[in-house]
């Protein structure tokens, strides 16, 4: 089982048809898969907060959006997630490559990586942390709940997740 | 011309059409609400900087509809990467109108970088937007709104606000009635 393929299949099965991406090394296989899918509009953004706005607009136009980013981008997105998504009940699937935790070789990733789960908790955004074997089921369930309830759902994909196969 | 005058022309030109309008946070939303409230106006109440991005997402989701986002110079400066993304997506149904009064109008008219050396028309061109124009009087603005379907239109105005009341709609009402117009029927809430 390939982690990138599992996430891609899960997004497809969840009915996601609009994806904004900001790169992470762990997303390097997934981003081209999304980009080459004719049924998904893919918009590379310059910064995560910008992407949150693009996804909100896409939702208002009838799309089912997701954003893919590294957890550092959470810090760049907090105001938008609160004063746009939460204020207007705009749903969003947030696929996060979670750096700065066990297995992280770069020290600069650690402070933000450690705080990411707490930041999501403060924002009342549920964080799902699936192993590869449950990834598809978890992503589908989280997406369904978010879009039915007008909320946001985060999928935290650890360093270990990307090394599973 | 102050922003209120520019918004009056915008409302006159686009108000009775089915153009979807995203109105920037603060006084632009409040002023537009007073000039011409309509279901197809989405009023931002938070998330400064994201008007251009919300408009882009909407335009890409609805290529069959004309989308117009009203932004401010301070907000565009806060999210300048947005111009690069708009340039590279280049939706032909999306017009970004930047009302550039050189001031943070909603917070007491502190000057912005465009009151100094920054030129948002040049920034948009440098970002790669193909269709860019700048106007500073009412008749040129009317003409551009008749002829420009997409790209970035910078409207130079003087700083200054009209005293307008707060928007009486709650966020849930704003998005519900907007999506009755902006979203295909199966997605309306």
Coordinates of C-alpha atoms in Angstrom, one line a residue:
Chain A
X1 CA 0.0 0.0 0.0
X2 CA 1.4 3.4 -1.0
X3 CA 0.6 6.2 1.4
X4 CA 0.2 8.9 -1.3
X5 CA -2.1 6.6 -3.3
X6 CA -4.2 5.8 -0.3
X7 CA -4.7 9.5 0.5
X8 CA -5.5 10.2 -3.1
X9 CA -8.1 7.4 -3.3
X10 CA -9.6 8.6 0.0
X11 CA -10.0 12.2 -1.3
X12 CA -11.6 10.8 -4.5
X13 CA -14.0 8.5 -2.6
X14 CA -14.9 11.4 -0.3
X15 CA -16.1 13.4 -3.3
X16 CA -13.4 16.1 -3.1
X17 CA -13.4 18.0 -6.4
X18 CA -11.3 21.1 -5.6
X19 CA -7.9 21.0 -4.0
X20 CA -5.5 23.8 -3.0
X21 CA -1.9 22.8 -2.2
X22 CA 1.1 24.2 -0.6
X23 CA 4.0 21.8 -0.9
X24 CA 5.7 19.6 1.7
X25 CA 8.3 16.9 0.9
X26 CA 5.8 14.3 2.1
X27 CA 3.2 15.6 -0.4
X28 CA 5.5 15.4 -3.4
X29 CA 3.9 12.3 -4.8
X30 CA 0.3 13.3 -3.9
X31 CA 0.3 16.8 -5.5
X32 CA 1.0 15.5 -9.0
X33 CA -1.7 12.9 -8.6
X34 CA -4.2 15.6 -7.7
X35 CA -2.9 17.9 -10.5
X36 CA -3.4 15.3 -13.2
X37 CA -6.9 14.2 -12.2
X38 CA -9.4 15.7 -14.7
X39 CA -12.2 15.7 -12.1
X40 CA -10.3 17.8 -9.6
X41 CA -9.6 21.5 -9.9
X42 CA -6.1 21.9 -8.4
X43 CA -4.9 25.4 -7.4
X44 CA -1.3 25.7 -6.1
X45 CA -1.3 28.6 -3.6
X46 CA 1.6 30.8 -2.5
X47 CA 0.7 30.6 1.2
X48 CA -1.7 28.5 3.3
X49 CA -4.0 31.4 4.4
X50 CA -4.5 32.3 0.8
X51 CA -5.5 28.7 0.2
X52 CA -8.1 28.8 2.9
X53 CA -9.8 31.8 1.2
X54 CA -9.7 30.1 -2.2
X55 CA -11.3 26.9 -0.7
X56 CA -14.0 29.0 0.9
X57 CA -14.9 30.7 -2.4
X58 CA -14.9 27.3 -4.1
X59 CA -17.3 25.9 -1.5
X60 CA -19.6 28.9 -2.1
X61 CA -19.5 28.0 -5.8
X62 CA -20.7 24.5 -5.0
X63 CA -17.4 22.6 -4.8
X64 CA -16.2 20.2 -2.1
X65 CA -12.8 21.6 -1.3
X66 CA -9.7 20.3 0.5
X67 CA -6.4 21.9 1.3
X68 CA -3.1 20.0 1.5
X69 CA -0.2 21.5 3.5
X70 CA 2.5 21.0 6.0
X71 CA 1.7 21.7 9.6
X72 CA 3.7 24.9 9.5
X73 CA 1.0 26.2 7.3
X74 CA -1.5 25.8 10.2
X75 CA 0.1 28.8 11.8
X76 CA -0.4 30.8 8.7
X77 CA -4.1 29.8 8.5
X78 CA -5.5 30.3 12.0
X79 CA -7.2 33.7 11.5
X80 CA -8.8 32.6 8.3
X81 CA -10.0 29.3 9.8
X82 CA -11.7 31.2 12.6
X83 CA -12.9 34.4 11.1
X84 CA -14.0 32.9 7.7
X85 CA -14.7 29.1 8.0
X86 CA -15.9 29.0 11.6
X87 CA -17.8 32.3 11.4
X88 CA -19.8 31.3 8.3
X89 CA -19.8 27.5 8.9
X90 CA -17.8 26.8 5.8
X91 CA -16.6 23.2 5.7
X92 CA -13.1 22.2 4.7
X93 CA -11.0 19.1 4.7
X94 CA -7.4 19.9 5.8
X95 CA -4.8 17.3 4.9
X96 CA -1.7 18.0 6.9
X97 CA 1.7 16.5 6.6
X98 CA 2.7 16.5 10.3
X99 CA 6.4 17.3 10.7
X100 CA 8.4 18.0 13.8
X101 CA 7.4 14.9 15.7
X102 CA 9.0 11.5 16.1
X103 CA 11.4 10.8 13.3
X104 CA 12.0 14.5 12.4
X105 CA 15.5 15.3 11.3
X106 CA 15.2 19.1 11.1
X107 CA 15.1 20.9 14.5
X108 CA 13.3 23.9 13.1
X109 CA 10.3 21.8 12.5
X110 CA 9.9 20.8 16.1
X111 CA 8.3 23.8 17.9
X112 CA 5.4 24.1 15.4
X113 CA 5.1 20.4 15.0
X114 CA 4.7 19.8 18.7
X115 CA 2.1 22.5 19.0
X116 CA 0.0 21.6 16.0
X117 CA -2.4 19.2 17.7
X118 CA -3.1 21.8 20.5
X119 CA -3.6 24.6 17.9
X120 CA -6.3 22.5 16.2
X121 CA -7.9 21.7 19.5
X122 CA -8.1 25.4 20.4
X123 CA -9.8 26.0 17.1
X124 CA -12.3 23.1 17.8
X125 CA -11.1 21.4 14.6
X126 CA -11.0 17.6 15.2
X127 CA -7.7 16.0 14.3
X128 CA -7.7 12.5 12.9
X129 CA -4.4 10.6 13.0
X130 CA -4.9 7.5 11.0
X131 CA -2.4 4.7 10.4
X132 CA -2.1 3.7 6.7
X133 CA -4.5 0.8 7.1
X134 CA -7.4 3.0 8.3
X135 CA -6.5 6.1 6.3
X136 CA -9.2 5.7 3.7
X137 CA -12.0 5.0 6.1
X138 CA -10.9 7.8 8.5
X139 CA -10.6 10.4 5.7
X140 CA -14.0 9.5 4.3
X141 CA -15.7 9.6 7.7
X142 CA -14.1 12.9 8.6
X143 CA -15.0 14.5 5.3
X144 CA -18.6 13.4 5.5
X145 CA -19.0 14.8 9.0
X146 CA -17.3 18.1 8.2
X147 CA -19.4 18.7 5.1
X148 CA -22.7 17.6 6.8
X149 CA -22.1 19.9 9.8
X150 CA -20.5 22.9 8.1
X151 CA -17.3 22.3 10.0
X152 CA -13.6 21.6 9.3
X153 CA -11.7 18.4 9.8
X154 CA -7.9 17.9 9.9
X155 CA -6.1 14.8 8.9
X156 CA -2.7 14.7 10.6
X157 CA -0.4 12.4 8.7
X158 CA 2.7 11.7 10.7
X159 CA 6.3 11.1 9.5
X160 CA 5.7 7.5 10.3
X161 CA 2.5 7.4 8.1
X162 CA 4.5 8.4 5.0
X163 CA 7.1 5.6 5.7
X164 CA 4.4 2.9 6.1
X165 CA 3.8 0.7 3.1
Chain B
X1 CA -13.6 60.5 -5.8
X2 CA -13.7 58.6 -2.5
X3 CA -14.4 54.9 -2.2
X4 CA -18.1 55.5 -1.6
X5 CA -18.3 57.1 -5.0
X6 CA -16.5 54.2 -6.7
X7 CA -18.8 51.7 -5.0
X8 CA -21.9 53.7 -6.2
X9 CA -20.7 53.3 -9.8
X10 CA -19.9 49.7 -9.2
X11 CA -23.4 49.1 -7.8
X12 CA -25.0 51.0 -10.7
X13 CA -23.1 49.0 -13.3
X14 CA -23.3 45.5 -11.7
X15 CA -26.1 45.7 -9.2
X16 CA -28.9 44.5 -11.5
X17 CA -26.8 41.9 -13.2
X18 CA -26.3 38.5 -11.8
X19 CA -22.6 39.2 -11.1
X20 CA -21.5 37.5 -7.9
X21 CA -19.7 40.2 -5.7
X22 CA -17.3 39.5 -2.9
X23 CA -17.0 42.7 -0.7
X24 CA -14.0 43.3 1.4
X25 CA -14.1 43.4 5.2
X26 CA -14.9 46.7 7.0
X27 CA -16.2 49.8 5.3
X28 CA -16.3 48.4 1.8
X29 CA -18.8 45.9 2.9
X30 CA -20.8 48.3 5.0
X31 CA -20.8 51.0 2.3
X32 CA -21.9 48.5 -0.4
X33 CA -24.6 47.2 1.9
X34 CA -26.0 50.7 2.3
X35 CA -25.7 51.6 -1.4
X36 CA -27.2 48.4 -2.9
X37 CA -27.8 45.4 -0.8
X38 CA -28.6 42.3 -2.8
X39 CA -28.4 38.5 -2.3
X40 CA -25.5 38.1 -4.7
X41 CA -23.3 40.3 -2.5
X42 CA -21.1 38.3 -0.1
X43 CA -20.0 40.6 2.8
X44 CA -16.8 39.7 4.5
X45 CA -16.9 40.3 8.3
X46 CA -13.4 38.9 9.0
X47 CA -10.3 37.4 7.4
X48 CA -8.7 40.6 6.1
X49 CA -6.7 40.0 2.9
X50 CA -8.8 37.2 1.5
X51 CA -11.3 38.9 -0.7
X52 CA -9.2 38.3 -3.8
X53 CA -8.7 34.7 -2.8
X54 CA -12.4 34.0 -2.1
X55 CA -13.3 35.6 -5.4
X56 CA -10.7 33.4 -7.2
X57 CA -12.0 30.2 -5.7
X58 CA -15.6 31.1 -6.6
X59 CA -14.7 32.1 -10.1
X60 CA -12.9 28.8 -10.7
X61 CA -15.8 26.8 -9.2
X62 CA -18.3 28.7 -11.3
X63 CA -16.8 29.4 -14.7
X64 CA -20.3 30.0 -16.0
X65 CA -20.8 33.1 -13.8
X66 CA -19.1 36.5 -13.7
X67 CA -17.4 37.0 -10.3
X68 CA -16.2 40.4 -9.1
X69 CA -14.2 40.9 -5.9
X70 CA -13.9 44.3 -4.3
X71 CA -10.6 44.6 -2.4
X72 CA -8.6 47.4 -0.8
X73 CA -5.0 48.3 -1.1
X74 CA -4.2 47.4 2.5
X75 CA -5.8 44.0 2.1
X76 CA -4.0 43.3 -1.2
X77 CA -0.7 44.2 0.4
X78 CA -1.5 41.7 3.1
X79 CA -2.0 38.9 0.6
X80 CA 0.1 39.9 -2.4
X81 CA 0.8 36.3 -3.4
X82 CA -2.9 36.1 -4.4
X83 CA -2.0 38.2 -7.5
X84 CA 0.5 35.6 -8.6
X85 CA -2.1 32.8 -8.1
X86 CA -4.8 34.7 -10.0
X87 CA -2.3 35.4 -12.8
X88 CA -1.4 31.7 -13.1
X89 CA -5.1 30.5 -12.9
X90 CA -6.3 33.4 -15.2
X91 CA -10.0 32.7 -15.0
X92 CA -11.7 34.7 -17.7
X93 CA -14.8 35.3 -15.6
X94 CA -13.0 37.0 -12.7
X95 CA -12.5 40.7 -12.2
X96 CA -10.6 41.9 -9.1
X97 CA -11.3 45.6 -8.4
X98 CA -8.8 47.1 -6.0
X99 CA -10.0 50.4 -4.5
X100 CA -6.7 52.0 -3.7
X101 CA -7.1 55.0 -1.4
X102 CA -3.6 54.7 0.0
X103 CA -5.0 54.2 3.5
X104 CA -6.2 51.6 5.9
X105 CA -9.7 53.2 5.7
X106 CA -11.5 51.0 8.3
X107 CA -9.0 51.6 11.1
X108 CA -8.5 55.4 10.9
X109 CA -6.8 56.1 7.6
X110 CA -3.3 55.2 8.5
X111 CA -1.3 55.3 5.3
X112 CA -0.4 52.2 3.3
X113 CA 2.6 51.4 1.2
X114 CA 0.7 52.6 -1.9
X115 CA 0.7 56.1 -0.4
X116 CA 4.5 55.7 -0.7
X117 CA 6.3 54.0 -3.6
X118 CA 4.2 50.9 -4.2
X119 CA 2.2 50.7 -7.4
X120 CA -0.4 47.9 -7.3
X121 CA -0.9 48.1 -11.1
X122 CA 2.8 47.4 -11.6
X123 CA 2.6 44.7 -8.9
X124 CA -0.3 43.0 -10.7
X125 CA 1.6 43.2 -14.0
X126 CA 4.7 41.8 -12.5
X127 CA 2.7 39.0 -10.9
X128 CA 1.7 38.0 -14.4
X129 CA -1.9 39.3 -14.7
X130 CA -2.5 39.9 -18.4
X131 CA -5.3 42.3 -18.2
X132 CA -4.5 45.2 -15.8
X133 CA -5.9 48.7 -15.8
X134 CA -5.9 51.7 -13.5
X135 CA -8.5 54.5 -13.4
X136 CA -8.9 57.5 -11.2
X137 CA -12.1 59.2 -12.3
X138 CA -15.8 58.2 -12.5
X139 CA -16.2 58.2 -16.3
X140 CA -13.1 56.0 -16.8
X141 CA -14.3 53.6 -14.1
X142 CA -17.8 53.3 -15.8
X143 CA -16.1 52.6 -19.1
X144 CA -13.8 49.9 -17.7
X145 CA -16.7 48.2 -15.9
X146 CA -18.4 48.0 -19.3
X147 CA -15.4 46.6 -21.1
X148 CA -13.3 44.6 -18.6
X149 CA -14.5 41.1 -17.9
X150 CA -11.4 39.8 -16.1
X151 CA -8.0 40.8 -14.7
X152 CA -7.2 43.5 -12.2
X153 CA -8.7 47.0 -12.1
X154 CA -7.0 49.4 -9.8
X155 CA -9.3 52.3 -8.9
X156 CA -7.3 55.2 -7.4
X157 CA -9.5 57.2 -4.9
X158 CA -8.9 59.7 -2.1
X159 CA -9.0 58.5 1.5
X160 CA -12.2 59.1 3.3
X161 CA -15.2 57.1 4.5
X162 CA -19.0 57.8 4.6
X163 CA -20.6 57.3 8.0
X164 CA -22.6 54.1 7.4
X165 CA -24.3 51.7 9.8
X166 CA -23.2 48.2 10.5
X167 CA -24.6 45.3 8.4
X168 CA -27.7 44.0 10.0
X169 CA -27.3 40.5 8.7
X170 CA -25.7 37.7 10.7
X171 CA -23.0 35.6 9.1
X172 CA -25.4 32.6 8.6
X173 CA -27.8 34.8 6.7
X174 CA -25.1 36.4 4.5
X175 CA -23.8 33.0 3.3
X176 CA -27.2 31.3 3.1
X177 CA -28.7 33.9 0.8
X178 CA -25.5 34.3 -1.2
X179 CA -25.3 30.5 -1.8
X180 CA -28.9 30.5 -3.0
X181 CA -27.5 32.5 -6.0
X182 CA -23.8 31.3 -6.1
X183 CA -24.1 27.6 -5.8
X184 CA -25.8 25.0 -8.0
X185 CA -29.2 24.0 -6.5
X186 CA -27.9 20.7 -5.0
X187 CA -25.4 22.6 -2.8
X188 CA -27.6 25.4 -1.6
X189 CA -28.2 25.4 2.1

